[in-house]
Short mmCIF file of N, CA and C in Angstrom, two decimals:
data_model
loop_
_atom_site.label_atom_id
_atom_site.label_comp_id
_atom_site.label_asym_id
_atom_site.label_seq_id
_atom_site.Cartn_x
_atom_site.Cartn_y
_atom_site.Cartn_z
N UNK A 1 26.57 110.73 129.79
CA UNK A 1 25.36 110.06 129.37
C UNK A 1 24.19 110.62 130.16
N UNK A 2 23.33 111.04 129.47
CA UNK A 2 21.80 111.27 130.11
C UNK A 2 20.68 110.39 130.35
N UNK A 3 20.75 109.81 131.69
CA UNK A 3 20.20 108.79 131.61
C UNK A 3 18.15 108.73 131.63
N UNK A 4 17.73 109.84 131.16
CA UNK A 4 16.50 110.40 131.42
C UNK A 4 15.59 109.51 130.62
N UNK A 5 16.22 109.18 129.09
CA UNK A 5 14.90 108.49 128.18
C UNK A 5 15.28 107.25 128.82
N UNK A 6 16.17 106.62 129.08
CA UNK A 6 16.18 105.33 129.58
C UNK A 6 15.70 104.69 130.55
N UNK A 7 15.33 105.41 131.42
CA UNK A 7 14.88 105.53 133.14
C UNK A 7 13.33 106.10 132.32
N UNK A 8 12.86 106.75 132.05
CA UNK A 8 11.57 107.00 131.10
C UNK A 8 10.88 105.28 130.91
N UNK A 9 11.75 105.04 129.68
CA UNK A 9 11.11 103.97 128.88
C UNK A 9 11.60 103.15 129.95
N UNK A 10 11.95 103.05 130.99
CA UNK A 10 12.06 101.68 132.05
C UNK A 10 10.99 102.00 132.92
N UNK A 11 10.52 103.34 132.77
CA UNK A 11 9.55 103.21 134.01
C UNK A 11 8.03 103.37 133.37
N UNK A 12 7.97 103.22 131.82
CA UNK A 12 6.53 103.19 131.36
C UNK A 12 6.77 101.50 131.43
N UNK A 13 7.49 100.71 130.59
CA UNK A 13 7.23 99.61 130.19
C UNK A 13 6.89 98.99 131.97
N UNK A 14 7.55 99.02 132.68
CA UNK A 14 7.32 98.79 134.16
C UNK A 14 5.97 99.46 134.36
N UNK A 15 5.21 100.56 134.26
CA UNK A 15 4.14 100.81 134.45
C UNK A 15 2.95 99.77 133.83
N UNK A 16 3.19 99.54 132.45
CA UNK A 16 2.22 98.70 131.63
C UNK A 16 2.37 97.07 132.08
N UNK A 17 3.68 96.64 132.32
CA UNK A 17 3.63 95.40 133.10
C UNK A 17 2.94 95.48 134.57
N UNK A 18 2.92 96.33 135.26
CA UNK A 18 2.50 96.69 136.54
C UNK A 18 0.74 96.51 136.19
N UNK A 19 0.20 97.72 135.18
CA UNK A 19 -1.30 97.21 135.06
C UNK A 19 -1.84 95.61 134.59
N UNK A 20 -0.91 95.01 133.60
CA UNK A 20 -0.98 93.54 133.52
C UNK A 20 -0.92 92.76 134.59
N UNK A 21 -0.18 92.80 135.86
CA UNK A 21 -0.10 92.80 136.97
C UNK A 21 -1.48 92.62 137.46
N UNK A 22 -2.00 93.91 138.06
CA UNK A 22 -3.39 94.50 138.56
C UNK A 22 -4.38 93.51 138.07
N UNK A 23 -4.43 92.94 136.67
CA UNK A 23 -5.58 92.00 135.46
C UNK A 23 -5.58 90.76 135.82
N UNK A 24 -4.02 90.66 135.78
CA UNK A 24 -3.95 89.44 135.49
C UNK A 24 -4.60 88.23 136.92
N UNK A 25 -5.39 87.34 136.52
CA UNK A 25 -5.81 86.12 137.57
C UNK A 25 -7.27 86.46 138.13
N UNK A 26 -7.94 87.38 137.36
CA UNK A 26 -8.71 88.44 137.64
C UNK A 26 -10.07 87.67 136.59
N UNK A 27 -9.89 87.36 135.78
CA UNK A 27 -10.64 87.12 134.53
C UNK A 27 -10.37 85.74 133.95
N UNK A 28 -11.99 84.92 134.20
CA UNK A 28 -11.70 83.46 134.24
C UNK A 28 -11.99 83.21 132.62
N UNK A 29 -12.36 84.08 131.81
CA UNK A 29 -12.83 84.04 130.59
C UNK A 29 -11.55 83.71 129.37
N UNK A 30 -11.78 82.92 128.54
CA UNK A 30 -10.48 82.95 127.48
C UNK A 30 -9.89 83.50 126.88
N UNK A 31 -10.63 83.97 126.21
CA UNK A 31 -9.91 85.23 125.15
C UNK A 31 -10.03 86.38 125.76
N UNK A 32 -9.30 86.89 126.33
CA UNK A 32 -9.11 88.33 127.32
C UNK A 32 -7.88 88.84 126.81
N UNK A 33 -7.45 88.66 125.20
CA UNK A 33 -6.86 89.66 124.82
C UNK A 33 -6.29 91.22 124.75
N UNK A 34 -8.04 91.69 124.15
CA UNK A 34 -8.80 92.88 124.64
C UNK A 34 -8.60 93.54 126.10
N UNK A 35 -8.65 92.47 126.75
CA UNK A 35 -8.63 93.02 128.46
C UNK A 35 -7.38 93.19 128.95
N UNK A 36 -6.29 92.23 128.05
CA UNK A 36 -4.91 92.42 128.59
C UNK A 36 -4.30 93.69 128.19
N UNK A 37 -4.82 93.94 127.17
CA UNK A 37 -3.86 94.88 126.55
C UNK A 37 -4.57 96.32 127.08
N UNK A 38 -5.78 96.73 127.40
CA UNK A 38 -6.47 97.26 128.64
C UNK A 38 -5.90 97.54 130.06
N UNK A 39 -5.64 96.24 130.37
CA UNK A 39 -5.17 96.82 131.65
C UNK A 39 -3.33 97.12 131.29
N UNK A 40 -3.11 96.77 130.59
CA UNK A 40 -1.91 97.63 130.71
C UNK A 40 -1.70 99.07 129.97
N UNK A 41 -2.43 98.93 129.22
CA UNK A 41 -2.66 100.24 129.01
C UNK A 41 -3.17 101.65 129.90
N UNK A 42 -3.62 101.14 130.83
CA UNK A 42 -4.09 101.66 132.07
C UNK A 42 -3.19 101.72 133.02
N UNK A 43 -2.09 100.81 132.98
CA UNK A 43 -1.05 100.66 134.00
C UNK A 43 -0.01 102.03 132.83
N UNK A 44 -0.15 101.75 131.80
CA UNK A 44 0.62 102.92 131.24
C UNK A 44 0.44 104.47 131.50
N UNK A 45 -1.06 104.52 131.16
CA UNK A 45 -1.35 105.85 131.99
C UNK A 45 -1.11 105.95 133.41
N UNK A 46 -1.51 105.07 134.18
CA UNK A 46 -1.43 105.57 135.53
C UNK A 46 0.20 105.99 135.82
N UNK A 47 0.84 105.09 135.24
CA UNK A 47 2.65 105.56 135.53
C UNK A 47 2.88 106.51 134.51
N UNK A 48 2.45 106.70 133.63
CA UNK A 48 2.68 108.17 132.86
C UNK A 48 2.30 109.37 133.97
N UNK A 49 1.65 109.30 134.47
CA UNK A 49 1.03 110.39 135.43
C UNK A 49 1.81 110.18 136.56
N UNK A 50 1.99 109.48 137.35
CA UNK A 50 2.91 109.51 138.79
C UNK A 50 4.23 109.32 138.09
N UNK A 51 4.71 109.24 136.99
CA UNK A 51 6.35 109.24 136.72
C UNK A 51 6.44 111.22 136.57
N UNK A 52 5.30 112.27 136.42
CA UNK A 52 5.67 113.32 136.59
C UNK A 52 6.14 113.89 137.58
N UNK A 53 6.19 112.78 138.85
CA UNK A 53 6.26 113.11 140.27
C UNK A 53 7.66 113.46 140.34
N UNK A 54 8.83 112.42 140.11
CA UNK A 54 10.43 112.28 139.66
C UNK A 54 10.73 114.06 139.04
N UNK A 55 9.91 114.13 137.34
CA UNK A 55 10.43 115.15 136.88
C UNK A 55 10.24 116.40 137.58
N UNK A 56 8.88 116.26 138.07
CA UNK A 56 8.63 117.92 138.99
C UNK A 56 9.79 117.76 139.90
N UNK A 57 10.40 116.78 141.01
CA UNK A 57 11.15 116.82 141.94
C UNK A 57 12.55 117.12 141.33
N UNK A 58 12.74 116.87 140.17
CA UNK A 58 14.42 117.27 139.20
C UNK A 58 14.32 118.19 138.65
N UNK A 59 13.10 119.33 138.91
CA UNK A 59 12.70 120.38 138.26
C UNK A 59 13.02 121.15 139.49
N UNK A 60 12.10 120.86 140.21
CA UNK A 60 12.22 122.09 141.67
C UNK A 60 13.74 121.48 142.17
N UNK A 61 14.63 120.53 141.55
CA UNK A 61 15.89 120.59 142.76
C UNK A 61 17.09 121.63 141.84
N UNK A 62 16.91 121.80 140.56
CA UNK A 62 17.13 122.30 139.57
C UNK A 62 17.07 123.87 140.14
N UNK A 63 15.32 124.36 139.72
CA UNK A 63 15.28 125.37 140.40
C UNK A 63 15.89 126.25 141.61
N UNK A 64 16.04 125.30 142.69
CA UNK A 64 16.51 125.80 143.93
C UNK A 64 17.38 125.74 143.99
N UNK A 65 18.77 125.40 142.70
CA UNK A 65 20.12 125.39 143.53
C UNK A 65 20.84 126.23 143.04
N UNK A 66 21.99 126.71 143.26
CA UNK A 66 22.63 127.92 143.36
C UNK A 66 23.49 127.81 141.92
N UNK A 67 24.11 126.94 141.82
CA UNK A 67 24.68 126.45 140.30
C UNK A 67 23.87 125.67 139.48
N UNK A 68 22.78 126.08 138.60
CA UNK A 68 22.07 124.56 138.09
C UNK A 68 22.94 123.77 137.27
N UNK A 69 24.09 124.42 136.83
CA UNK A 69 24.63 123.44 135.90
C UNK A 69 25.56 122.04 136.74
N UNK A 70 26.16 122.59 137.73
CA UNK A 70 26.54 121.69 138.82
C UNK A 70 25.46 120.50 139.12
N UNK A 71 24.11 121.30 139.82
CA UNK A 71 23.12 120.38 140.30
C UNK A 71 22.59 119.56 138.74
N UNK A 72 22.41 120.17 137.86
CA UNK A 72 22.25 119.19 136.55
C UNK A 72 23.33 118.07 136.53
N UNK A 73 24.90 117.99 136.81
CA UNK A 73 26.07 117.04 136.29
C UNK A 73 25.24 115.97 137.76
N UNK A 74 25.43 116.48 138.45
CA UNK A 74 24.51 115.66 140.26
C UNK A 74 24.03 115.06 139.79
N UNK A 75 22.40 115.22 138.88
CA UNK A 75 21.46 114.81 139.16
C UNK A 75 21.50 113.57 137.85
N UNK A 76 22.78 114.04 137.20
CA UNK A 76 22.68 113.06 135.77
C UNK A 76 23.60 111.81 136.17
N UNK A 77 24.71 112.30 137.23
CA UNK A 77 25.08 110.89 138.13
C UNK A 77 24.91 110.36 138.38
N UNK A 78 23.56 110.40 139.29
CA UNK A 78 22.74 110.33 140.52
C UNK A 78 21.43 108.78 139.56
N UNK A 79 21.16 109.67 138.03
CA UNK A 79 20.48 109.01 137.28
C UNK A 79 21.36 107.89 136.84
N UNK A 80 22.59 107.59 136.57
CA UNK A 80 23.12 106.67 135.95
C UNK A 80 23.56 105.72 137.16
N UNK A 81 23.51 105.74 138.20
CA UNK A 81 23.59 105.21 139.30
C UNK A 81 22.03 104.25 139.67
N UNK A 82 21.24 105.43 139.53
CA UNK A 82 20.09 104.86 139.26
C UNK A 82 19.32 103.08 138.49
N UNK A 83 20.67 104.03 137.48
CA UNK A 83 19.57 103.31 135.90
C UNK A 83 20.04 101.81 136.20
N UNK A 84 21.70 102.20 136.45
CA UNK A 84 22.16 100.57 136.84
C UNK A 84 21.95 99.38 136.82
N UNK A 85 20.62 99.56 138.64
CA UNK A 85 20.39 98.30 138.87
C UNK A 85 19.21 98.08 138.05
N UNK A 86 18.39 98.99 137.60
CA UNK A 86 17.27 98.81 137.30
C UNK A 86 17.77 98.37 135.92
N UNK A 87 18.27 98.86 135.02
CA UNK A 87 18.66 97.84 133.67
C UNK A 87 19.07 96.53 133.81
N UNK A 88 19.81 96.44 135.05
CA UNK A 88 19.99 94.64 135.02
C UNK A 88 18.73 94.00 135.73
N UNK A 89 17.95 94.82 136.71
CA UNK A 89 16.62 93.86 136.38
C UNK A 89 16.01 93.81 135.28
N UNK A 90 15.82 94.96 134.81
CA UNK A 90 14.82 94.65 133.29
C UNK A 90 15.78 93.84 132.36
N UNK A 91 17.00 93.25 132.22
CA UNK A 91 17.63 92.78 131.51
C UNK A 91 17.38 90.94 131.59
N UNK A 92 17.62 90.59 133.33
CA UNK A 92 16.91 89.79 133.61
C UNK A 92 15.75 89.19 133.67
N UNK A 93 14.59 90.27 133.89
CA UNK A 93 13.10 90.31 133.21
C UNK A 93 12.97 89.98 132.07
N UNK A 94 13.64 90.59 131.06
CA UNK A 94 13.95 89.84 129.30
C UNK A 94 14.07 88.72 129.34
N UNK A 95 15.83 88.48 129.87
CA UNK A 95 15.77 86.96 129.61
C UNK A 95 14.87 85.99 129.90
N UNK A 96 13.96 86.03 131.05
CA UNK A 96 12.83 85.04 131.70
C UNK A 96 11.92 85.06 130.63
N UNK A 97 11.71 86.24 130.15
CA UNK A 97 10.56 86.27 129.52
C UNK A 97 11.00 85.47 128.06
N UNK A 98 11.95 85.87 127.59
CA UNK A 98 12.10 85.11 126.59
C UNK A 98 12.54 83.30 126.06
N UNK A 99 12.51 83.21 128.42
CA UNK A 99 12.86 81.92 127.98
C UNK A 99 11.34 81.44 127.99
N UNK A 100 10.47 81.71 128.41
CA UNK A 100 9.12 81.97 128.76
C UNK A 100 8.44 81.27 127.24
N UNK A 101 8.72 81.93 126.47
CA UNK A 101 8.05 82.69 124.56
C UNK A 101 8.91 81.47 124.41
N UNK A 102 10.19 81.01 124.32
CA UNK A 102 10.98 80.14 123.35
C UNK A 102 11.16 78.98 123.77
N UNK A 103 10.94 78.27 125.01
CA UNK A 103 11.09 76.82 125.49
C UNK A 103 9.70 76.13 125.51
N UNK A 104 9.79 75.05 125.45
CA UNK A 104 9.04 74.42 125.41
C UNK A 104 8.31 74.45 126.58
N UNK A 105 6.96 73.84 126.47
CA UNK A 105 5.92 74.22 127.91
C UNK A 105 6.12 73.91 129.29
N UNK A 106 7.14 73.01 129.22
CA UNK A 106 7.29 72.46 130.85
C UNK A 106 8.78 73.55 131.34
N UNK A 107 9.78 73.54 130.12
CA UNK A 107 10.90 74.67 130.25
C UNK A 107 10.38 75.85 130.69
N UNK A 108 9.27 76.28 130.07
CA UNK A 108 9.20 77.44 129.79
C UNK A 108 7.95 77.68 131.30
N UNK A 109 7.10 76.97 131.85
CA UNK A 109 6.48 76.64 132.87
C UNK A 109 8.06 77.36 134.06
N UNK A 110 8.99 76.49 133.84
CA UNK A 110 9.96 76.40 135.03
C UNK A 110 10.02 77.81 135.12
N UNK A 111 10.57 78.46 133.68
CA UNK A 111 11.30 79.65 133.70
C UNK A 111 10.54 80.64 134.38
N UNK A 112 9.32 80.93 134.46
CA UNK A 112 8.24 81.38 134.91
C UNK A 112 8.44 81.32 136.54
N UNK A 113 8.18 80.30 136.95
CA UNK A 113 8.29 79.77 138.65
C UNK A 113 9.80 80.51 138.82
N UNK A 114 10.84 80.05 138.67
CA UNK A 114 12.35 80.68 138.97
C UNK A 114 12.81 82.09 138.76
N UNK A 115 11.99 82.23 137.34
CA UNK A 115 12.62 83.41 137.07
C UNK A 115 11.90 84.58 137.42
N UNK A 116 10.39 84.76 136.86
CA UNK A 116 9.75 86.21 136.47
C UNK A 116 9.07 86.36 138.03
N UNK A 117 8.34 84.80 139.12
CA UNK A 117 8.46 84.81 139.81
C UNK A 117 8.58 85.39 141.09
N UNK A 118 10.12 85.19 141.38
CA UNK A 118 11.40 85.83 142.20
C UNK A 118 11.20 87.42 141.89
N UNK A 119 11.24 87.50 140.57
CA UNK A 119 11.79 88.74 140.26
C UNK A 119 10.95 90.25 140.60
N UNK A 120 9.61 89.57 140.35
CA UNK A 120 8.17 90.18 140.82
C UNK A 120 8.14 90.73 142.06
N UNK A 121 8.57 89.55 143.08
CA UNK A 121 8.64 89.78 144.19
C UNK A 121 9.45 90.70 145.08
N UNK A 122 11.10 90.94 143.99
CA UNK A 122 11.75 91.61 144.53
C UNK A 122 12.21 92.49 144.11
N UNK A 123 11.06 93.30 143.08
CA UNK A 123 11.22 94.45 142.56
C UNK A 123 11.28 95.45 143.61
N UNK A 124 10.72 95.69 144.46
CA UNK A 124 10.62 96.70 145.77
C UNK A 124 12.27 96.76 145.89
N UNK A 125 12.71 95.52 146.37
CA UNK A 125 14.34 95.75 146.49
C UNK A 125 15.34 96.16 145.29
N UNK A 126 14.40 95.90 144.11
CA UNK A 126 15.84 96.70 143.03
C UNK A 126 15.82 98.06 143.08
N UNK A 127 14.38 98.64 143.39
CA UNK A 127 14.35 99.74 143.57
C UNK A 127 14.73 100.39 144.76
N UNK A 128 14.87 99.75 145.93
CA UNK A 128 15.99 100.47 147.08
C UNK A 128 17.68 100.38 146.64
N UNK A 129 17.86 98.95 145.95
CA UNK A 129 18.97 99.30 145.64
C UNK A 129 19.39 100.28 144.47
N UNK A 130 18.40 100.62 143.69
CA UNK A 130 18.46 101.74 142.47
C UNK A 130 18.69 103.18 142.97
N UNK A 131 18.01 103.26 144.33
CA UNK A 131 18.27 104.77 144.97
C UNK A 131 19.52 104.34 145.78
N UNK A 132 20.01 103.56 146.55
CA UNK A 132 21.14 103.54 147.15
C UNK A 132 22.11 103.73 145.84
N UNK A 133 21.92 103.16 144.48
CA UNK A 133 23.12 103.45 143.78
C UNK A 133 23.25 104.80 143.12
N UNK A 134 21.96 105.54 143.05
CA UNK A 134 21.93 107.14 142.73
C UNK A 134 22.84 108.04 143.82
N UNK A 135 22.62 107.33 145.15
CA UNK A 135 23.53 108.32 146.16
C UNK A 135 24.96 107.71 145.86
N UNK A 136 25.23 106.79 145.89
CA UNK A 136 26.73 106.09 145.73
C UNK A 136 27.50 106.25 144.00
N UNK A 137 26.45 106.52 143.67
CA UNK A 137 27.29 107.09 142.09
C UNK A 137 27.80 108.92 142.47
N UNK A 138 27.52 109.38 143.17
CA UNK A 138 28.15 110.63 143.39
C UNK A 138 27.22 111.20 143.30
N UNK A 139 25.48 111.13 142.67
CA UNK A 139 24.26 111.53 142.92
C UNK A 139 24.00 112.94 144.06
N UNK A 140 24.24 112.30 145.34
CA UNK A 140 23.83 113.28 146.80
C UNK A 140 22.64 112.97 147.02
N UNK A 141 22.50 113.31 148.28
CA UNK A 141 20.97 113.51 148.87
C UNK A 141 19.97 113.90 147.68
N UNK A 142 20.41 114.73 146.68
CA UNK A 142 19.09 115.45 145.67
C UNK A 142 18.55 114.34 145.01
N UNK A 143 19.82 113.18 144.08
CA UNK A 143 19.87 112.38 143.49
C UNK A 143 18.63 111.24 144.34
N UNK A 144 19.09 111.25 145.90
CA UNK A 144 18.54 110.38 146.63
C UNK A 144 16.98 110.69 146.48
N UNK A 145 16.52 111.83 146.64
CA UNK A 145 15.41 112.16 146.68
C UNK A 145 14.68 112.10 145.34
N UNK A 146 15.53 112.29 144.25
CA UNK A 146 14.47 112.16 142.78
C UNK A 146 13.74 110.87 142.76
N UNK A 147 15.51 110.31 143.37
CA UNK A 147 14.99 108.40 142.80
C UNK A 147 14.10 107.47 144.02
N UNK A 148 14.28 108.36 144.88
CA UNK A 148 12.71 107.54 146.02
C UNK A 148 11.83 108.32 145.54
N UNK A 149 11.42 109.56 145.33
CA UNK A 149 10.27 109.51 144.14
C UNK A 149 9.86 109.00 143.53
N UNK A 150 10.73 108.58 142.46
CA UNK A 150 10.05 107.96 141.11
C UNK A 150 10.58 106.08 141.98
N UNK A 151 10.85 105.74 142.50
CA UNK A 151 10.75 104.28 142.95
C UNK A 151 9.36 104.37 143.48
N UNK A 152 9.02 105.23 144.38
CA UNK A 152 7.65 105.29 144.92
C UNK A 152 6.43 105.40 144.18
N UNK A 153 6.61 106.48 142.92
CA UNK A 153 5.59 106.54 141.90
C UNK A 153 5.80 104.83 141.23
N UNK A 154 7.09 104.49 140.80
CA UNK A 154 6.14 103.44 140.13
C UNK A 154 5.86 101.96 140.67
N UNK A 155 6.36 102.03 142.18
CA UNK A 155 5.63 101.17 143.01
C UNK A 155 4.39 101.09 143.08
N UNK A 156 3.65 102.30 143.07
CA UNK A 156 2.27 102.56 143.75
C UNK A 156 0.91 102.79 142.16
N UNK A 157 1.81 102.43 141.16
CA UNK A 157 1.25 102.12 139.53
C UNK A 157 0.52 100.33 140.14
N UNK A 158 1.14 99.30 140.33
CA UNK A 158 0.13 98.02 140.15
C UNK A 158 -1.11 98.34 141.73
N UNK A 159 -0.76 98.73 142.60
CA UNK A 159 -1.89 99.24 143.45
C UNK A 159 -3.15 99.59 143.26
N UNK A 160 -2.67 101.02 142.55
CA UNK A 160 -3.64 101.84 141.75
C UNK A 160 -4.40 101.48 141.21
N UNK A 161 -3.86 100.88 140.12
CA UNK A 161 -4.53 100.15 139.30
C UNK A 161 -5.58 99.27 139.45
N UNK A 162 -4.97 98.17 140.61
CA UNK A 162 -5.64 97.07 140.60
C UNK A 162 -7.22 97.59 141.78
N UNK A 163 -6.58 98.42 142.65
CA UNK A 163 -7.64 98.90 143.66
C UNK A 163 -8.43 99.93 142.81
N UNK A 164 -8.33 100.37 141.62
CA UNK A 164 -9.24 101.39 141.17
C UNK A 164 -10.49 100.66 139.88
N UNK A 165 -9.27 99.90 139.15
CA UNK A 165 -10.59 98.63 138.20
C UNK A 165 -10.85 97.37 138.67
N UNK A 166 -9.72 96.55 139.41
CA UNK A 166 -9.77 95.51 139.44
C UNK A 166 -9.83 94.76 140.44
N UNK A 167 -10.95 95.61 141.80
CA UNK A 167 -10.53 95.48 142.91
C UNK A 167 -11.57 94.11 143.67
N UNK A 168 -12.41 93.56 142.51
CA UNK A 168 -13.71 92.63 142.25
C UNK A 168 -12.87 91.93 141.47
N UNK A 169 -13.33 90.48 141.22
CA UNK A 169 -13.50 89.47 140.38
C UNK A 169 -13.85 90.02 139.18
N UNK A 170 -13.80 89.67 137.73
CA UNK A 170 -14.47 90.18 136.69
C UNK A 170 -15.32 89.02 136.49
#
């Protein structure tokens, strides 16, 4: 399995939640539709651009190794080790969210506090544990190094963001 579009589309949709992030609590106005879908769209670009950080680093580890087809089976390990933890957070992220959209306002209030919450908070740690599981899937050090890359690029997406538009009150 190539875990490349999956780890992709986990790390844009994570980028565009990340600029919603940056917006959100920002804008006392009502209808900020327009603005939501703005700043994540902005959180999309900005992690479109620092998620090239990952591919240049699986490019040059590619480049430099003596077998690429070897260092390619590595680095596709290394990715499914990766993708792991990070699919069962975004899996868990779903469910909150959808209990969020489908319960009623005080349910759906809770699910919010317990679930999306927590989860916000300890995204930093799925992503240490996402590179510890790139080296422990049989990955290597190379594996280690793609995936603190791209954990780092799309850590540093709600930052960006928020310190480059949203770093004032609106």
């Amino acid at each position: 399995m190539n875990p490349v579009l999956p780890l992709l589309a986990l790390g844009l949709l994570d980028a565009a939640f990340s600029g919603f992030r940056a917006y959100a609590g920002r804008d006392a106005r009502i209808r900020k539709h327009r603005a939501v879908v703005r700043a994540a769209l902005r959180g999309l670009a900005v992690g479109a651009v620092l998620l090239l950080a990952p591919a240049l680093t699986a490019g040059a580890v590619l480049l430099a190794a003596d077998d690429p087809d070897r260092a390619y089976g590595v680095l596709a390990d290394g990715g499914v080790g990766f993708l792991v933890p990070l699919g069962l957070y975004a899996l868990a992220v779903a469910v909150s969210l959808l209990a969020y959209f489908a319960l009623p306002f005080r349910a759906s209030t809770l699910a919010m506090v317990v679930g999306l919450g927590p989860l916000t908070l300890a995204r930093p740690l799925f992503v240490a544990v996402a590179c510890a599981g790139a080296l422990v899937a049989g990955g290597g050090w190379t594996s280690l190094l793609v995936g603190a890359v791209a954990g780092a690029a799309v850590l540093c997406v709600e930052p960006f963001v928020h310190r480059r538009w949203y770093a004032m009150p609106l």
